[in-house]
mmCIF file of C-alpha atoms in Angstrom:
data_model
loop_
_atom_site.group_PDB
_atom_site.id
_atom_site.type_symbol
_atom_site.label_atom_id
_atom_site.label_comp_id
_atom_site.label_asym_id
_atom_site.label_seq_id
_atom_site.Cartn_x
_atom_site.Cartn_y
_atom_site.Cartn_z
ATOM 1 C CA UNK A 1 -11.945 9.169 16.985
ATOM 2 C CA UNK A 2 -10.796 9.916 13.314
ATOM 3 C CA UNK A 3 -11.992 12.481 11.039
ATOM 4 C CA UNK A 4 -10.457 12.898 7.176
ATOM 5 C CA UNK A 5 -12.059 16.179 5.813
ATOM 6 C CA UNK A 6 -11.665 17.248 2.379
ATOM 7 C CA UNK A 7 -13.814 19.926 0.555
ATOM 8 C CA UNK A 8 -16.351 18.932 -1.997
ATOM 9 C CA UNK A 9 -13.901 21.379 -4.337
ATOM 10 C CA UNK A 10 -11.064 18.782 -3.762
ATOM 11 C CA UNK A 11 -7.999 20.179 -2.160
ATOM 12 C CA UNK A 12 -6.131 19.581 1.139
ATOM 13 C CA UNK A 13 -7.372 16.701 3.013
ATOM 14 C CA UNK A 14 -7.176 17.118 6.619
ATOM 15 C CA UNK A 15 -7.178 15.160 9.663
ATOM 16 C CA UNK A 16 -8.643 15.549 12.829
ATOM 17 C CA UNK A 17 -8.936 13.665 16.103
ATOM 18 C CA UNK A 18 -12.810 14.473 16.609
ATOM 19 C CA UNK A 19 -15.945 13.684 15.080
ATOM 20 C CA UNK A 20 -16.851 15.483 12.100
ATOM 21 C CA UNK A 21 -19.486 17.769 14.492
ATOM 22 C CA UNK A 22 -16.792 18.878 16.454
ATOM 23 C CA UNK A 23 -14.362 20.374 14.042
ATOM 24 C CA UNK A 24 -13.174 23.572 14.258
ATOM 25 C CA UNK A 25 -10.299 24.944 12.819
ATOM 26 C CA UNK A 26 -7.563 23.304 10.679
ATOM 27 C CA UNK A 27 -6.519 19.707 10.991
ATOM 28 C CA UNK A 28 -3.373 18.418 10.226
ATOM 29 C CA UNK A 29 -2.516 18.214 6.713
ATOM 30 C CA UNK A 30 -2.168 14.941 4.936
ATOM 31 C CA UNK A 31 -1.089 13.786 1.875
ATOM 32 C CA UNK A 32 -3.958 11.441 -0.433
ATOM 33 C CA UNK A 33 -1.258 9.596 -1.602
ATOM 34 C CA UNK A 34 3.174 9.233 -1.039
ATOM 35 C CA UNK A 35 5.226 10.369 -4.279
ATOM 36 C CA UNK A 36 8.733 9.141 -4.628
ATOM 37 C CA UNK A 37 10.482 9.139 -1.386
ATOM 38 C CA UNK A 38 7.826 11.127 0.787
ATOM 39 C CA UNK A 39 8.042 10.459 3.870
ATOM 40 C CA UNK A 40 5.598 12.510 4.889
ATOM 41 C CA UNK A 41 2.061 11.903 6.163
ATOM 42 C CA UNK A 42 -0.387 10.342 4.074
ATOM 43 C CA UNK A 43 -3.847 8.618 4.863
ATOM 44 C CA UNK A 44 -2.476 4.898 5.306
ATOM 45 C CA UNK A 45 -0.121 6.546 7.862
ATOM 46 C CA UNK A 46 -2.791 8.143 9.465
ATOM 47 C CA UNK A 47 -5.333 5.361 9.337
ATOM 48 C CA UNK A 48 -3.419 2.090 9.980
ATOM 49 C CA UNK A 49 -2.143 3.351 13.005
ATOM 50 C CA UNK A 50 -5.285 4.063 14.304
ATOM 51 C CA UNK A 51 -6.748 0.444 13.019
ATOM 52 C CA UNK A 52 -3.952 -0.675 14.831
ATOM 53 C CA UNK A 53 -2.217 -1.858 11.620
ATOM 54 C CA UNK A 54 1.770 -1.919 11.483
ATOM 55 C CA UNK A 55 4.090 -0.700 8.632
ATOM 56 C CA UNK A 56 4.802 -3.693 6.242
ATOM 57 C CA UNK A 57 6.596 -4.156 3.077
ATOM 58 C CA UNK A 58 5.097 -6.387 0.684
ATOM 59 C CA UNK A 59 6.797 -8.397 -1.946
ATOM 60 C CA UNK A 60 5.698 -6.593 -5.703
ATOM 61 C CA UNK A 61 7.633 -8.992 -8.180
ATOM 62 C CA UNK A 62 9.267 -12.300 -8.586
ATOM 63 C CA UNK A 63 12.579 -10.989 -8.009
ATOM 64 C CA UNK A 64 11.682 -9.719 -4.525
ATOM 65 C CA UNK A 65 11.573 -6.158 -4.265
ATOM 66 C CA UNK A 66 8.982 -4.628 -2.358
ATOM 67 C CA UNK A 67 6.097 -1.770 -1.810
ATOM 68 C CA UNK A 68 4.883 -0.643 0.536
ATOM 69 C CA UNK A 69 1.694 -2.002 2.258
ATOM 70 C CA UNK A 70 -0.987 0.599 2.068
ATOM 71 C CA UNK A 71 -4.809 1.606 1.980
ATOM 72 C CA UNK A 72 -4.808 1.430 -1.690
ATOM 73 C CA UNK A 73 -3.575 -2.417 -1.632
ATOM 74 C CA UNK A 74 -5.476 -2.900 0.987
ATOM 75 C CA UNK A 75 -8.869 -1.827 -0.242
ATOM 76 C CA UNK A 76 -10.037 -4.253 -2.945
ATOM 77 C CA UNK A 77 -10.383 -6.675 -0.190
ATOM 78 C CA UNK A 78 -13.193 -4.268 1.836
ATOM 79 C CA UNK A 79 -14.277 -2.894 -0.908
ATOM 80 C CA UNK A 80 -15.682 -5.031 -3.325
ATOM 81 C CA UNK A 81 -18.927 -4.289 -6.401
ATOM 82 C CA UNK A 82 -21.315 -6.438 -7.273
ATOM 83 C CA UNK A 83 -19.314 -7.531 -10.598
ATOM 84 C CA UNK A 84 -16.320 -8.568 -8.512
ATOM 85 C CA UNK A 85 -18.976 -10.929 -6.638
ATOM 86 C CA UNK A 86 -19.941 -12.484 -9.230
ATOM 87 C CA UNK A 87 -16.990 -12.577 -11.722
ATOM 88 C CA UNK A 88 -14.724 -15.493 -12.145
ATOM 89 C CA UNK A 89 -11.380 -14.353 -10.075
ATOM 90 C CA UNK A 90 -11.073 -13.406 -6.102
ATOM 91 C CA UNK A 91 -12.242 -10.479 -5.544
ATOM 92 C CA UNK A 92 -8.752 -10.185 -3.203
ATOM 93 C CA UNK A 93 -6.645 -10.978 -6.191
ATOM 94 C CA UNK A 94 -9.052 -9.851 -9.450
ATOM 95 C CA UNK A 95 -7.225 -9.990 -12.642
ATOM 96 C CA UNK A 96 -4.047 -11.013 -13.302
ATOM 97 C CA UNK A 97 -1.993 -7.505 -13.924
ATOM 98 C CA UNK A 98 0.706 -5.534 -12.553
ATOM 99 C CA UNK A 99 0.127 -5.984 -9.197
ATOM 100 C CA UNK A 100 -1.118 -9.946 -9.004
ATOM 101 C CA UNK A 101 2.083 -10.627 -6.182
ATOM 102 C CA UNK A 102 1.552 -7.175 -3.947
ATOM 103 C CA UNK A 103 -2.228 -8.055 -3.796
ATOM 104 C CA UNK A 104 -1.496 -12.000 -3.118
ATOM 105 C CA UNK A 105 1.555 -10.970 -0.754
ATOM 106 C CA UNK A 106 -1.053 -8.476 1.655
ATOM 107 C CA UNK A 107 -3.606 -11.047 1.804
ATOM 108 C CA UNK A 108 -1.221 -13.373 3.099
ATOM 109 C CA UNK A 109 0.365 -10.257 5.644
ATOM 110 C CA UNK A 110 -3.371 -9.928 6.379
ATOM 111 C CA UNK A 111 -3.860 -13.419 7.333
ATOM 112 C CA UNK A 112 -0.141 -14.528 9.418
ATOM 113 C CA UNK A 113 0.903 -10.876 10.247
ATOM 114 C CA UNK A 114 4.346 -11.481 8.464
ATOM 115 C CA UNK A 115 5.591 -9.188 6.361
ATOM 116 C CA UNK A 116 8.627 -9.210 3.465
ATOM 117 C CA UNK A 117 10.140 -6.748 4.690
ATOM 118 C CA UNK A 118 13.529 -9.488 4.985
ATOM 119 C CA UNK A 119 13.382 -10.575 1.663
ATOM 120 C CA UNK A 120 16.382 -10.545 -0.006
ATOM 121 C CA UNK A 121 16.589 -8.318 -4.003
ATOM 122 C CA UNK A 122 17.415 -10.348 -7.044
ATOM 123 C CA UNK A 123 19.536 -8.920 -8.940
ATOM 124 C CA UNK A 124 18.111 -8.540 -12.587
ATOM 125 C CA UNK A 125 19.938 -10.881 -15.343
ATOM 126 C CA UNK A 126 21.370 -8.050 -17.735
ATOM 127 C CA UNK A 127 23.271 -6.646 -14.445
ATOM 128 C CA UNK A 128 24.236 -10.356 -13.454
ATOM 129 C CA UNK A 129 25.491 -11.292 -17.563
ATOM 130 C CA UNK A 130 27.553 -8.188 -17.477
ATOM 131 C CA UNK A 131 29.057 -8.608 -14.162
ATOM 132 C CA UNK A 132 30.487 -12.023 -15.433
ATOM 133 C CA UNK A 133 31.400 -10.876 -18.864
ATOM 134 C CA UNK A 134 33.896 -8.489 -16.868
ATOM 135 C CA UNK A 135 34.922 -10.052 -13.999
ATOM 136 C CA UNK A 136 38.501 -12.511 -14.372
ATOM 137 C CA UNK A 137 37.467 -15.596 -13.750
#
């Protein structure tokens, strides 16, 4: 059993390993969401473990560098309105933007269980072209 409880106010979010009846006291205290290099807890480390969902890295660009895989990439696909049902594009991949190969890259982690995790970072072309201007060759 898993509980998140946040006030109606807003403010900490908790967790708690009973139903919501049973409560009493404090819970442990969550983050909503990771900033920078947090590595502290946060609802997708709370709740994929208890799905029974493993850490992944997901690819977020051409060049290969990766995100994290969490509840907020995950969601569009559980969550979907009525205008994503009946709009044009997937409601897993919706509009191209920012995010078109971290939403494409979890589907596919959703669907074979492999991750990116062993991809390998491009380095970007300025930092390549200036590299060879100043190398001997």
């Amino acid at each position: 059993m898993l509980t998140l409880k946040r006030g109606l106010e807003g403010g900490k979010l908790e967790a708690h390993d009973v139903a919501i009846q049973d409560i009493h006291g404090e819970g442990k205290i969550i983050a909503p969401v990771r900033k920078g290099t947090s590595k502290g807890p946060d609802v997708t480390s709370i709740l994929f473990p208890f799905a029974g969902i493993k850490e992944a890295k997901l690819r977020k660009n051409a060049r290969g560098e990766t995100q994290r895989f969490s509840i907020r990439t995950l969601a569009p696909i559980f969550l979907v309105d009525e205008v994503s049902i009946i709009d044009e594009y997937s409601p897993v991949t919706g509009r191209s933007g920012y995010d078109d190969t971290a939403r494409k890259r979890m589907f596919s982690y959703i669907l074979t269980g492999h991750d990116d995790g062993g991809v390998t970072v491009e380095e970007k072309p300025q930092i390549l072209i200036s590299i060879l201007k100043n190398s001997k060759l």
